[in-house]
Coordinates of C-alpha atoms in Angstrom, one line a residue:
X824 CA -8.0 10.6 -15.4
X825 CA -4.7 9.7 -16.7
X826 CA -2.2 7.1 -18.0
X827 CA 1.7 8.0 -17.3
X828 CA 3.5 7.5 -20.3
X829 CA 7.4 7.9 -19.6
X830 CA 8.1 11.6 -18.4
X831 CA 4.1 12.4 -19.7
X832 CA 0.7 11.6 -19.1
X833 CA -2.4 10.8 -21.7
X834 CA -5.5 12.7 -21.0
X835 CA -7.9 9.5 -21.4
X836 CA -10.7 11.8 -21.3
X837 CA -9.6 13.8 -24.1
X838 CA -8.5 11.0 -26.1
X839 CA -11.9 9.3 -25.6
X840 CA -13.8 12.6 -26.8
X841 CA -11.4 13.0 -29.7
X842 CA -12.3 9.7 -31.0
X843 CA -8.8 8.5 -30.5
X844 CA -10.0 5.1 -28.8
X845 CA -13.0 4.2 -31.0
X846 CA -11.8 0.6 -31.1
X847 CA -12.5 0.1 -27.4
X848 CA -16.0 -1.6 -26.4
X849 CA -18.5 1.4 -25.8
X850 CA -18.9 0.4 -22.3
X851 CA -15.2 1.0 -21.5
X852 CA -15.3 4.1 -23.6
X853 CA -18.2 5.3 -21.4
X854 CA -16.4 4.4 -18.2
X855 CA -13.7 6.5 -19.1
X856 CA -16.1 9.5 -18.9
X857 CA -16.9 8.9 -15.7
X858 CA -14.9 11.0 -13.0
X859 CA -13.5 8.1 -11.3
X860 CA -12.2 4.7 -12.1
X861 CA -15.0 2.7 -10.2
X862 CA -17.0 2.1 -13.5
X863 CA -13.8 1.0 -15.2
X864 CA -13.0 -1.0 -12.4
X865 CA -16.2 -3.0 -12.3
X866 CA -16.2 -3.9 -15.7
X867 CA -13.3 -6.1 -14.7
X868 CA -9.6 -7.1 -16.0
X869 CA -10.8 -7.6 -19.8
X870 CA -11.7 -3.8 -19.7
X871 CA -8.3 -3.0 -18.2
X872 CA -6.4 -5.2 -20.5
X873 CA -8.6 -3.8 -23.5
X874 CA -7.7 -0.1 -22.6
X875 CA -4.3 -0.9 -22.2
X876 CA -3.5 -2.5 -25.7
X877 CA -5.8 0.1 -27.4
X878 CA -3.2 2.8 -25.8
X879 CA -0.3 0.7 -27.0
X880 CA -1.4 0.6 -30.8
X881 CA -2.5 4.3 -30.5
X882 CA 1.0 5.2 -29.2
X883 CA 3.1 2.9 -31.8
X884 CA 5.2 4.7 -34.4
X885 CA 3.5 4.8 -37.3
X886 CA -0.2 4.7 -36.1
X887 CA -2.2 7.0 -38.3
X888 CA -3.7 9.0 -35.3
X889 CA -0.1 9.5 -33.7
X890 CA 0.0 12.9 -34.1
X891 CA -3.7 13.7 -32.5
X892 CA -2.5 11.4 -29.8
X893 CA 0.4 13.9 -29.0
X894 CA -2.0 16.6 -28.3
X895 CA -3.5 14.4 -25.6
X896 CA -0.1 14.1 -23.7
X897 CA 0.8 16.4 -20.9
X898 CA 4.0 16.9 -18.6
X899 CA 4.0 14.4 -16.0
X900 CA 4.8 17.3 -13.2
X901 CA 1.1 19.0 -14.4
X902 CA -0.8 15.9 -13.6
X903 CA -3.0 16.4 -10.2
X904 CA -2.6 13.6 -8.2
X905 CA -6.0 12.0 -6.6
X906 CA -7.5 9.3 -5.4
X907 CA -8.1 6.9 -8.5
X908 CA -11.5 5.8 -7.4
X909 CA -14.2 6.5 -4.4
X910 CA -13.1 4.1 -1.5
X911 CA -16.0 2.0 -0.3
X912 CA -14.2 -0.3 2.2
X913 CA -10.6 -0.7 3.4
X914 CA -9.0 -3.8 4.6
X915 CA -5.7 -4.1 5.7
X916 CA -4.0 -7.5 6.1
X917 CA -1.1 -8.7 8.0
X918 CA 0.8 -11.0 5.8
X919 CA 4.3 -10.3 6.5
X920 CA 5.7 -13.2 8.5
X921 CA 8.8 -11.3 9.3
X922 CA 6.6 -8.1 10.3
X923 CA 4.3 -10.4 12.6
X924 CA 7.2 -12.0 14.4
X925 CA 8.8 -8.8 15.1
X926 CA 5.8 -7.2 16.6
X927 CA 5.2 -10.5 18.4
X928 CA 8.2 -10.3 20.0
X929 CA 8.3 -6.6 21.0
X930 CA 4.7 -6.7 22.8
X931 CA 4.6 -10.4 23.7
X932 CA 8.2 -11.8 24.5
X933 CA 8.2 -14.9 25.9
X934 CA 5.0 -16.1 24.6
X935 CA 4.1 -18.6 21.8
X936 CA 4.0 -17.1 18.3
X937 CA 0.3 -16.7 17.0
X938 CA -1.0 -20.0 16.4
X939 CA -3.4 -19.0 13.7
X940 CA -0.6 -17.0 11.5
X941 CA 0.3 -19.7 9.2
X942 CA -3.1 -20.9 8.6
X943 CA -5.0 -17.8 7.4
X944 CA -4.3 -14.3 6.3
X945 CA -5.2 -11.9 9.2
X946 CA -6.4 -8.4 8.9
X947 CA -8.5 -5.6 10.6
X948 CA -11.0 -3.2 8.7
X949 CA -9.6 0.1 8.6
X950 CA -11.1 3.5 7.9
X951 CA -12.0 4.3 4.0
X952 CA -13.1 7.9 4.4
X953 CA -9.3 8.9 6.0
X954 CA -7.7 7.0 2.5
X955 CA -5.8 10.0 1.0
X956 CA -3.8 10.3 -2.0
X957 CA -0.1 11.0 -2.0
X958 CA 1.5 13.8 -1.5
X959 CA -0.5 14.3 1.7
X960 CA 0.5 15.9 4.7
X961 CA -0.5 14.1 7.7
X962 CA -1.3 15.7 11.2
X963 CA -0.3 14.1 14.2
X964 CA -2.9 12.3 16.2
X965 CA -4.4 13.2 19.8
X966 CA -6.0 10.4 21.7
X967 CA -5.4 8.3 24.6
X968 CA -2.0 7.0 25.5
X969 CA -0.3 5.4 28.7
X970 CA 3.5 6.5 28.6
X971 CA 3.6 4.7 32.2
X972 CA 2.2 1.6 33.2
X973 CA 1.8 2.3 36.8
X974 CA -0.1 5.8 35.9
X975 CA -3.4 6.5 34.3
X976 CA -3.7 7.2 30.9
X977 CA -3.7 10.7 29.4
X978 CA -5.2 12.7 26.3
X979 CA -2.2 13.7 24.1
X980 CA -0.7 14.0 21.0
X981 CA 1.0 10.8 20.0
X982 CA 4.6 10.4 20.8
X983 CA 5.3 7.1 18.8
X984 CA 3.9 8.2 15.0
X985 CA 5.2 5.9 12.8
X986 CA 5.0 4.8 8.8
X987 CA 4.1 1.3 7.6
X988 CA 5.4 0.4 4.1
X989 CA 2.6 -1.5 2.0
X990 CA 1.2 -2.5 -1.2
X991 CA -2.6 -1.8 -2.0
X992 CA -4.8 -3.7 -4.3
X993 CA -7.7 -1.9 -5.7
X994 CA -10.6 -4.2 -6.3
X995 CA -12.1 -4.5 -9.7
X996 CA -15.0 -6.6 -10.4
X997 CA -16.9 -7.6 -7.2
X998 CA -18.8 -10.5 -6.1
X999 CA -22.3 -11.1 -4.9
X1000 CA -23.1 -11.1 -1.5
X1001 CA -22.9 -14.5 -0.5
X1002 CA -20.3 -16.0 -3.1
X1003 CA -16.6 -17.1 -2.5
X1004 CA -14.1 -15.9 -5.0
X1005 CA -12.2 -19.0 -5.6
X1006 CA -8.3 -19.0 -5.2
X1007 CA -7.9 -19.7 -8.9
X1008 CA -9.8 -16.6 -10.2
X1009 CA -9.0 -14.2 -7.5
X1010 CA -6.9 -12.0 -9.4
X1011 CA -9.7 -11.6 -11.9
X1012 CA -11.4 -9.0 -9.3
X1013 CA -8.1 -7.3 -8.7
X1014 CA -7.8 -3.7 -10.9
X1015 CA -4.4 -2.9 -10.2
X1016 CA -1.8 -2.2 -7.5
X1017 CA -0.6 0.9 -5.7
X1018 CA 1.9 1.9 -2.8
X1019 CA 0.1 2.4 0.5
X1020 CA 1.5 4.0 3.8
X1021 CA -0.8 2.8 6.8
X1022 CA 0.2 5.6 9.1
X1023 CA 0.6 4.3 12.8
X1024 CA 0.3 5.8 16.2
X1025 CA 2.2 3.1 18.3
X1026 CA 1.5 4.6 21.7
X1027 CA -2.3 4.7 21.1
X1028 CA -2.4 1.2 19.5
X1029 CA -0.7 -0.3 22.5
X1030 CA -2.9 1.0 25.0
X1031 CA -6.2 0.4 22.8
X1032 CA -5.5 -3.0 21.3
X1033 CA -6.6 -4.7 24.7
X1034 CA -8.3 -6.9 23.7
X1035 CA -9.6 -6.0 20.3
X1036 CA -7.4 -4.5 17.3
X1037 CA -6.4 -0.9 16.2
X1038 CA -8.9 1.9 15.9
X1039 CA -8.0 5.4 16.7
X1040 CA -4.0 4.4 16.3
X1041 CA -4.7 3.7 12.6
X1042 CA -7.8 5.9 11.4
X1043 CA -6.5 9.1 11.1
X1044 CA -4.6 8.7 7.7
X1045 CA -3.9 5.9 5.0
X1046 CA -2.0 7.4 2.0
X1047 CA -1.6 5.7 -1.2
X1048 CA 0.0 6.5 -4.5
X1049 CA -2.4 7.9 -7.3
X1050 CA -1.1 5.5 -9.9
X1051 CA -2.7 2.1 -10.6
X1052 CA -0.7 -0.3 -12.0
X1053 CA -2.2 -3.0 -13.6
X1054 CA -1.5 -6.9 -13.0
X1055 CA -0.7 -7.3 -17.1
X1056 CA 1.9 -4.5 -16.6
X1057 CA 3.4 -6.8 -13.6
X1058 CA 3.0 -10.0 -15.6
X1059 CA 6.9 -10.4 -16.4
X1060 CA 7.9 -9.8 -12.9
X1061 CA 5.5 -13.0 -11.4
X1062 CA 7.4 -15.4 -9.2
X1063 CA 6.6 -18.2 -6.6
X1064 CA 5.9 -17.1 -3.0
X1065 CA 8.1 -17.9 -0.4
X1066 CA 8.4 -21.7 0.2
X1067 CA 6.7 -23.5 3.2
X1068 CA 9.0 -25.9 5.1
X1069 CA 7.9 -29.4 6.4
X1070 CA 7.1 -27.7 9.7
X1071 CA 4.7 -25.3 8.2
X1072 CA 0.9 -26.0 7.9
X1073 CA -0.2 -26.9 4.4
X1074 CA -2.8 -23.9 3.1
X1075 CA -6.3 -25.5 3.6
X1076 CA -8.1 -26.0 0.3
X1077 CA -9.5 -22.8 -0.6
X1078 CA -6.0 -21.0 0.2
X1079 CA -4.2 -23.5 -2.0
X1080 CA -3.9 -23.8 -6.0
X1081 CA -0.8 -24.9 -8.4
X1082 CA -1.2 -21.4 -10.2
X1083 CA -0.8 -19.5 -6.8
X1084 CA 2.2 -21.9 -6.4
X1085 CA 3.9 -21.3 -9.4
X1086 CA 3.4 -17.5 -9.8
X1087 CA 1.3 -15.9 -7.2
X1088 CA 3.8 -13.0 -6.0
X1089 CA 5.1 -10.2 -7.8
X1090 CA 8.7 -9.4 -7.5
X1091 CA 8.5 -5.8 -6.5
X1092 CA 11.3 -3.7 -4.9
X1093 CA 10.1 -1.3 -2.2
X1094 CA 12.2 1.5 -0.7
X1095 CA 11.5 4.2 2.0
X1096 CA 13.5 7.3 2.6
X1097 CA 13.1 9.7 5.5
X1098 CA 14.0 13.3 5.1
X1099 CA 13.8 15.7 8.3
X1100 CA 13.5 19.4 8.2
X1101 CA 17.1 19.8 9.4
X1102 CA 18.2 17.8 6.4
X1103 CA 16.0 19.9 4.1
X1104 CA 17.6 23.4 5.4
X1105 CA 21.0 21.7 4.9
X1106 CA 20.4 20.3 1.4
X1107 CA 20.8 16.7 2.2
X1108 CA 18.8 14.1 0.3
X1109 CA 16.2 12.0 2.0
X1110 CA 18.1 9.0 3.3
X1111 CA 17.1 5.4 2.8
X1112 CA 15.8 3.9 5.9
X1113 CA 14.3 0.4 4.7
X1114 CA 14.5 -1.5 1.6
X1115 CA 12.1 -4.7 1.2
X1116 CA 10.6 -7.0 -1.5
X1117 CA 7.2 -8.1 -2.1
X1118 CA 7.8 -11.5 -3.3
X1119 CA 10.4 -12.6 -0.8
X1120 CA 8.9 -10.8 2.3
X1121 CA 4.8 -11.6 1.9
X1122 CA 4.0 -14.5 3.6
X1123 CA 0.4 -14.6 2.0
X1124 CA -0.5 -13.5 -1.7
X1125 CA -3.1 -11.3 -2.9
X1126 CA -5.3 -14.0 -4.1
X1127 CA -5.2 -15.7 -0.9
X1128 CA -5.9 -12.2 0.6
X1129 CA -9.0 -12.1 -1.7
X1130 CA -10.0 -15.9 -1.5
X1131 CA -9.8 -15.6 2.4
X1132 CA -11.9 -12.2 2.5
X1133 CA -14.6 -13.5 0.7
X1134 CA -14.9 -17.2 2.0
X1135 CA -17.8 -16.3 4.3
X1136 CA -19.6 -14.4 1.5
X1137 CA -18.4 -10.9 2.2
X1138 CA -19.2 -8.6 -1.0
X1139 CA -16.3 -6.8 -2.6
X1140 CA -17.1 -3.7 -4.8
X1141 CA -15.2 -2.1 -7.5
X1142 CA -13.0 0.5 -5.6
X1143 CA -12.5 -1.2 -2.5
X1144 CA -9.1 -1.3 -1.1
X1145 CA -6.8 -3.9 0.3
X1146 CA -3.5 -3.5 1.9
X1147 CA -0.8 -6.1 2.3
X1148 CA 0.2 -5.1 5.7
X1149 CA 3.7 -3.9 6.6
X1150 CA 6.5 -5.8 4.5
X1151 CA 9.6 -6.4 6.5
X1152 CA 12.4 -8.4 5.3
X1153 CA 14.4 -10.6 7.7
X1154 CA 17.7 -8.6 7.5
X1155 CA 18.7 -5.0 9.3
X1156 CA 17.5 -2.5 7.1
X1157 CA 14.5 -4.4 5.6
X1158 CA 12.2 -3.7 8.6
X1159 CA 8.9 -2.0 7.2
X1160 CA 8.3 0.6 10.0
X1161 CA 10.4 2.4 12.5
X1162 CA 8.6 0.3 15.3
X1163 CA 10.8 -2.5 14.3
X1164 CA 13.9 -0.4 12.7
X1165 CA 14.3 1.0 16.1
X1166 CA 12.8 -1.8 18.5
X1167 CA 10.1 0.3 19.8
X1168 CA 12.9 3.3 20.3
X1169 CA 15.7 1.2 22.2
X1170 CA 18.0 1.6 19.2
X1171 CA 17.5 5.2 17.7
X1172 CA 18.5 5.4 14.0
X1173 CA 21.1 7.7 13.0
X1174 CA 20.6 10.4 10.1
X1175 CA 22.8 12.1 7.8
X1176 CA 23.8 15.8 9.5
X1177 CA 23.9 13.9 13.3
X1178 CA 20.2 13.6 14.0
X1179 CA 18.5 10.3 15.1
X1180 CA 14.7 8.9 15.3
X1181 CA 13.2 6.6 17.3
X1182 CA 10.0 7.5 15.9
X1183 CA 8.6 10.2 13.6
X1184 CA 8.9 14.0 14.3
X1185 CA 6.9 16.9 13.2
X1186 CA 8.0 18.2 9.8
X1187 CA 9.6 14.8 8.7
X1188 CA 8.8 13.7 5.0
X1189 CA 8.6 9.8 4.4
X1190 CA 8.7 8.7 0.7
X1191 CA 8.1 5.4 -0.5
X1192 CA 9.0 4.3 -4.0
X1193 CA 8.5 0.6 -5.7
X1194 CA 9.7 -0.9 -9.2
X1195 CA 10.1 -3.8 -10.8
X1196 CA 13.0 -4.5 -13.1
X1197 CA 14.7 -7.7 -14.9
X1198 CA 17.0 -8.5 -17.6
X1199 CA 15.5 -8.1 -20.8
X1200 CA 12.5 -6.3 -19.4
X1201 CA 11.5 -2.2 -19.2
X1202 CA 11.7 -1.3 -15.7
X1203 CA 8.1 -0.4 -14.3
X1204 CA 7.9 2.1 -11.3
X1205 CA 4.7 2.3 -8.9
X1206 CA 5.2 6.1 -8.6
X1207 CA 6.0 7.6 -5.2
X1208 CA 3.9 7.5 -1.9
X1209 CA 4.5 10.8 0.0
X1210 CA 3.6 12.3 3.0
X1211 CA 4.8 15.0 5.8
X1212 CA 4.3 14.9 9.5
X1213 CA 2.2 18.3 10.8
X1214 CA 2.2 19.2 14.5
X1215 CA -1.2 18.1 16.5
X1216 CA -3.9 20.3 17.1
X1217 CA -4.3 20.7 20.6
X1218 CA -5.3 18.1 22.7
X1219 CA -8.7 18.3 24.6
X1220 CA -8.8 16.8 27.9

């Protein structure tokens, strides 16, 4: 269990066992001895804040135990990435209006836009057992696809493997079954934020999502960055969510609140880079293929996601994971997936060295990074979410 401190990490368990965190409440100190963060998450945001301030105090210059704390610091590269908690459930939202519009135009051109989208946060239930910590090698999935509309489907490796740039939100303190979490207190149930790549097989998705939502096209791998960034750390970067115009419906009561309107979004820059095997062999650095902003490009806030998720009484538990859904901007180069960036393969993406990509190929590396920065504020990073594509296993027919 570790906390990143600049170019080093602090061994929390070692610090607790050395008595360096004695000022913490006993429940928090005990939670730090657990193998995963679920017990700490379950104590709620006050416990996370108490730990954060205890570390500030321990590491400040002049603290009596600063020299002992130094013995618990390790070089950052020595940290072993792992899931911060046991994931009980995983829900992935569809919170970027630009992404929703792009995908709707791709697959339902000429039809009226989704009538429910601006009324409620839409989501699908993902597969918790295939959530992995980055870096992680993702094997190309095999499933049914239908490459030609006038022919029968076949079982084969996906030909349209894609990434999806997202934020992940870890649930801290849960709620009792049957109880709704009010919007104004929803963030008290968020332990922290991470990066998330919801790997997607677009050809599988197109064939199986008739009429229900994604299944095998999404359940083979979801990769998250291993570091949890608390909402306290992101507090200086709060901003209002995108303004709604006069033609947009007003959010219903349980999704509406002055606090959410004033500072419900986080000004997080998100950048995705791609590096092919040939680029690595030529010594070419990963190239930027997308750059979006969470505050500008998410229509729904995390508080609204939590409020909607529980309005019917759904029980959220410590360690549950919520995904924002693909974060796409409104300008070229801000699309959060290759599906949009290449318009389903119609506009190949040019890469350094003369290559191009419609979708991901074997041995491609996808690297997602994010950060917050503002004048007079220390830059905060969210770590890295990295994955490499492995060849598919032999298909069974």
